[in-house]
mmCIF file of C-alpha atoms in Angstrom:
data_model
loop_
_atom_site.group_PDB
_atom_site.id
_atom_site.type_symbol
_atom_site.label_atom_id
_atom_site.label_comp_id
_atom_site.label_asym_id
_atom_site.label_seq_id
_atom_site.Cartn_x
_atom_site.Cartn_y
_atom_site.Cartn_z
ATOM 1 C CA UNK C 1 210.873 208.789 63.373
ATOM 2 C CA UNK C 2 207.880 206.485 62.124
ATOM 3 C CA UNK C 3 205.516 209.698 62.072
ATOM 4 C CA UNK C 4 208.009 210.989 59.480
ATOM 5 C CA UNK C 5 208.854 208.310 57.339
ATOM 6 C CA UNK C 6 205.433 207.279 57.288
ATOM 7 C CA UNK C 7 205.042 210.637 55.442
ATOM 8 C CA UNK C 8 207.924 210.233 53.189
ATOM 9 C CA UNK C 9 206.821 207.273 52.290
ATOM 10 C CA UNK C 10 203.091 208.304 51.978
ATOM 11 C CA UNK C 11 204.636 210.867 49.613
ATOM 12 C CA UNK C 12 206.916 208.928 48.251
ATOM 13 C CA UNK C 13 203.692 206.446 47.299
ATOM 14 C CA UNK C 14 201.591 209.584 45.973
ATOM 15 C CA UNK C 15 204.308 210.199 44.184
ATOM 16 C CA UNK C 16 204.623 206.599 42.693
ATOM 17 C CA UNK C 17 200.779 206.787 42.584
ATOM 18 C CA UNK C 18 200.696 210.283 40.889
ATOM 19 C CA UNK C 19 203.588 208.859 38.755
ATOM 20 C CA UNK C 20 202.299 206.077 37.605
ATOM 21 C CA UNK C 21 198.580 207.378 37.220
ATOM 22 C CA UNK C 22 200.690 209.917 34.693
ATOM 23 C CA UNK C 23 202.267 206.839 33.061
ATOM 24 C CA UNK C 24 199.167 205.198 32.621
ATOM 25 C CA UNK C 25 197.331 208.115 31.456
ATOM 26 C CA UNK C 26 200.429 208.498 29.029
ATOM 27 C CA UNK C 27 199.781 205.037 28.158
ATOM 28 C CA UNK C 28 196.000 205.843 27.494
ATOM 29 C CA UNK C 29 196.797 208.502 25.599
ATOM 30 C CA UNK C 30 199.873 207.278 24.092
ATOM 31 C CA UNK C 31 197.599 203.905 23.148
ATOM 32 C CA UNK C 32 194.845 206.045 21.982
ATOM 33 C CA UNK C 33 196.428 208.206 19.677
ATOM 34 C CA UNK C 34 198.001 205.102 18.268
ATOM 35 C CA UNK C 35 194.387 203.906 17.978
ATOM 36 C CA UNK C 36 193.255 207.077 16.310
ATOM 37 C CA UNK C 37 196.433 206.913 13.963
ATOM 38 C CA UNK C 38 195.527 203.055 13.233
ATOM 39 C CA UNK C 39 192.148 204.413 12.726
ATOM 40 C CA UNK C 40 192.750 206.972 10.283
ATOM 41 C CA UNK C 41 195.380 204.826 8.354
ATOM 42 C CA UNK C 42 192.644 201.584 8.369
ATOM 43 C CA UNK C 43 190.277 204.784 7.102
ATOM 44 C CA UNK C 44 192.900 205.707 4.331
ATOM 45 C CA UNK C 45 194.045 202.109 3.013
ATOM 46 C CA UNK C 46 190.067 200.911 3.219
ATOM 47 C CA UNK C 47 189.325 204.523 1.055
ATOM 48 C CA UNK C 48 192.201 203.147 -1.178
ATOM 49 C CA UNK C 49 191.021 199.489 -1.130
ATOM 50 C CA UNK C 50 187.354 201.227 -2.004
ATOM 51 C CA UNK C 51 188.617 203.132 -5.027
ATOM 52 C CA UNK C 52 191.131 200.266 -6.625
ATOM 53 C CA UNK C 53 188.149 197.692 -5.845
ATOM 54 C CA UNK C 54 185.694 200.612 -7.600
ATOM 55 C CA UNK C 55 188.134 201.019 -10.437
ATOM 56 C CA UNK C 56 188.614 197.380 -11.111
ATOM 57 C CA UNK C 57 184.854 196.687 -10.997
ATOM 58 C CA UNK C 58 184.437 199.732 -13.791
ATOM 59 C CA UNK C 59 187.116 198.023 -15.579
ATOM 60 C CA UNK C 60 185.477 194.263 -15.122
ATOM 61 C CA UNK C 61 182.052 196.223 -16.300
ATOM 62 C CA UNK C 62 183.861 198.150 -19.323
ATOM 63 C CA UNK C 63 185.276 195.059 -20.616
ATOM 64 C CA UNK C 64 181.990 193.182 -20.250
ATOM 65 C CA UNK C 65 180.258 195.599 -22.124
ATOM 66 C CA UNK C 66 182.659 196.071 -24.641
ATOM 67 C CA UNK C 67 182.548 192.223 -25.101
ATOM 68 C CA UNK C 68 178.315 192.453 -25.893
ATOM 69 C CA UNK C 69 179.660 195.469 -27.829
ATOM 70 C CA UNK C 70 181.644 193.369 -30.026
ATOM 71 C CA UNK C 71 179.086 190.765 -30.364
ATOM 72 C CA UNK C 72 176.531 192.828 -31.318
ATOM 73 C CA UNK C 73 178.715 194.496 -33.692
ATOM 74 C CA UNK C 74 179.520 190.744 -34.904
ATOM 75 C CA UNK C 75 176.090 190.493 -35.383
ATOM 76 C CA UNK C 76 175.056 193.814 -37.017
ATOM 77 C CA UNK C 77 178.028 193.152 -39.537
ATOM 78 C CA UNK C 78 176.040 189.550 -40.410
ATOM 79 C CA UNK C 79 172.746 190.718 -40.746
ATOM 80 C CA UNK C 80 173.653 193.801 -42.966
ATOM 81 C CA UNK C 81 175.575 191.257 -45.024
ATOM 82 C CA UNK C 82 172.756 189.089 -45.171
ATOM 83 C CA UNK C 83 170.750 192.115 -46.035
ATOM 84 C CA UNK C 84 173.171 193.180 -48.819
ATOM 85 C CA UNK C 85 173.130 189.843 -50.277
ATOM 86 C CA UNK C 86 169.393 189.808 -50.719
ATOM 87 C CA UNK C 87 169.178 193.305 -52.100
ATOM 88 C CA UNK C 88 172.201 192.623 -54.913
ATOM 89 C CA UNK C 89 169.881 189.056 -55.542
ATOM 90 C CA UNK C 90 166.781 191.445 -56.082
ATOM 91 C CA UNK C 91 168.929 193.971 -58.157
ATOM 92 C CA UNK C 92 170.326 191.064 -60.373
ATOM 93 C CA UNK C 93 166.856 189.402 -60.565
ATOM 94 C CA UNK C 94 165.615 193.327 -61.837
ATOM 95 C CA UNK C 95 168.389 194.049 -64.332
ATOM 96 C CA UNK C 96 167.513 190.046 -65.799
ATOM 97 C CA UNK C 97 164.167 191.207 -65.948
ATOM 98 C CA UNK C 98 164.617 194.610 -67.406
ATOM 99 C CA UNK C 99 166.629 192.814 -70.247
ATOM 100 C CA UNK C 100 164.154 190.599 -70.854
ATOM 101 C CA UNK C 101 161.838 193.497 -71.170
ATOM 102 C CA UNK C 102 164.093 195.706 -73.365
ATOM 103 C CA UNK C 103 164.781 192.605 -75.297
ATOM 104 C CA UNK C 104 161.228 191.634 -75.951
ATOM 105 C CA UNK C 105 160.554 195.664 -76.365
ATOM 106 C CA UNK C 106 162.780 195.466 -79.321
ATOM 107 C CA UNK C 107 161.676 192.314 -81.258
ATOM 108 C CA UNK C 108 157.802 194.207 -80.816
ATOM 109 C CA UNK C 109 159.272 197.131 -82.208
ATOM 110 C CA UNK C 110 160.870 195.583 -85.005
ATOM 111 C CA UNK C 111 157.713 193.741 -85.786
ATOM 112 C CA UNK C 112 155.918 196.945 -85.309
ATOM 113 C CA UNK C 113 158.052 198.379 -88.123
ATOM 114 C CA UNK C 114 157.965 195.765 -90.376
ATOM 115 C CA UNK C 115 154.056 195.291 -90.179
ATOM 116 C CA UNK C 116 154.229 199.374 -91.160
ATOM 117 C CA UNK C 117 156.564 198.277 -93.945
ATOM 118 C CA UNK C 118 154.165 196.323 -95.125
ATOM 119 C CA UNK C 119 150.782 198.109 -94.823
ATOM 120 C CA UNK C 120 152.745 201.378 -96.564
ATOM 121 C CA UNK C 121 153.570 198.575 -99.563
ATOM 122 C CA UNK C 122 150.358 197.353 -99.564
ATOM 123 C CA UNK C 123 148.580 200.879 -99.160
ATOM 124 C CA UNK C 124 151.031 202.361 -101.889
ATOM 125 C CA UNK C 125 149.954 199.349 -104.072
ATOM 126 C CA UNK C 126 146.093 200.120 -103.556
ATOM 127 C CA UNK C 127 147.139 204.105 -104.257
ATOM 128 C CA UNK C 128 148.711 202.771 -107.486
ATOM 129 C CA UNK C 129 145.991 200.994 -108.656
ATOM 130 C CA UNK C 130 143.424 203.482 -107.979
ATOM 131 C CA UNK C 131 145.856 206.238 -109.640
ATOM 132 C CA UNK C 132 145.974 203.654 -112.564
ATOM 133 C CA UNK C 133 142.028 203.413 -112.692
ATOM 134 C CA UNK C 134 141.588 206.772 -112.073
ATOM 135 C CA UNK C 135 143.412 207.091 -115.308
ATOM 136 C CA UNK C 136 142.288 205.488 -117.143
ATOM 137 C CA UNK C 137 139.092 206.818 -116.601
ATOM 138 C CA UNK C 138 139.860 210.347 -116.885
ATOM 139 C CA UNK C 139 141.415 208.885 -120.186
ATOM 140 C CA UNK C 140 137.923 207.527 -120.952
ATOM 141 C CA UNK C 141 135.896 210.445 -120.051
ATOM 142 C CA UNK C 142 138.827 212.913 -121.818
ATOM 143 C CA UNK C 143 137.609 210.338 -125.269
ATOM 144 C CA UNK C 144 134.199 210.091 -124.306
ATOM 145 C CA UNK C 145 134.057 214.037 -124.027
ATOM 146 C CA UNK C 146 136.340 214.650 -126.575
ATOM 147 C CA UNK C 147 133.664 212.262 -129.088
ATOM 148 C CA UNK C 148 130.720 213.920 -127.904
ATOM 149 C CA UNK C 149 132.019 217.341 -128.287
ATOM 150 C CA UNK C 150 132.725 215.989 -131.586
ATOM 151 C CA UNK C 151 129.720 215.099 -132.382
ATOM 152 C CA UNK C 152 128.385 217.953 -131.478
ATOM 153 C CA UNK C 153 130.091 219.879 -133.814
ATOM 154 C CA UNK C 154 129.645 218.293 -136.697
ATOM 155 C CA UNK C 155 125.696 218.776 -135.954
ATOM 156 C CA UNK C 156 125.598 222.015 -135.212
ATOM 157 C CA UNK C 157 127.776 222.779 -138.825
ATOM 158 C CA UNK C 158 125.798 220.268 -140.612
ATOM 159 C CA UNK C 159 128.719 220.794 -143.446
ATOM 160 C CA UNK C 160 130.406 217.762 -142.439
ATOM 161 C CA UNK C 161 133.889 218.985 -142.370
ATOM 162 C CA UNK C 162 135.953 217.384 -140.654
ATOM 163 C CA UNK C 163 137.001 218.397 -136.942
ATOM 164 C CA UNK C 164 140.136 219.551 -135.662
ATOM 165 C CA UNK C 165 140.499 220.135 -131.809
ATOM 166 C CA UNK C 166 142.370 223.475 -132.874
ATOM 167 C CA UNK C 167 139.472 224.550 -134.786
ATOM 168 C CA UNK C 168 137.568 225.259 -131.661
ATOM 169 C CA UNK C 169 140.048 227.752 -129.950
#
């Protein structure tokens, strides 16, 4: 009865043994599909983490560069007031000067003028007197003639009549 139970119980220990080698390579499987589903979900949340870490860095980065952004702007907006200033000083400082100019323009015109006032005067005074003398010697030379014509009637009639300017037409 030994022979027999030493089977059964060979069996029955192959069976255990055949059992729990199943169990165990449940367990290995069982623990390794955990470890591949631990895997893939420590893949997934580190994928996550990777993206939300990316994102905030872009955002970190935007807002730094939106900072030297603003700065620059800041300082843009100064120097192109600056500039502004300088070129409304230069403007002002031009329109002074033009005014000056047109100013002093004007008094050299007006003293232009009146200079031409006065040559005119003092040419149409000279005219005058040379019309005057002019005259008066065409007044001269009209008795002069007018004599010696005269005269030279009274010779060539030898009568001694007396002249008459009509008496010649």
């Amino acid at each position: 009865a030994a022979p027999v139970g030493e089977e059964d119980e060979l069996q029955l220990l192959q069976s255990q043994a055949l059992a729990q080698d199943g169990a165990a390579k449940m367990k290995w499987q069982l623990l390794n599909q955990f470890m591949k589903d631990r895997l893939a979900k420590e893949n997934h949340n580190s994928t996550l983490s990777l993206q939300m870490l990316h994102s905030k860095w872009q955002r970190v980065l935007r807002e730094a560069k939106a900072k030297k952004l603003h700065q620059d702007v800041e300082i843009l907006s100064q120097t192109f007031a600056r500039v502004i200033d300088c070129k409304n000083s230069v403007i002002e400082s031009l329109v002074a000067d033009l005014e000056q100019a047109e100013e002093q323009h004007s008094r050299a015109l007006g003293s232009h003028l009146h200079n031409m006032d006065r040559l005119l005067e003092i040419q149409r005074s000279r005219l005058k007197c040379l019309e005057e003398g002019y005259n008066s010697l065409l007044e001269a030379l009209k008795l002069e003639f007018e004599a010696e014509r005269y005269k030279s009637l009274r010779l060539r009639r030898g009568d001694g009549q007396q002249w008459h300017p009509l008496a010649v037409l």
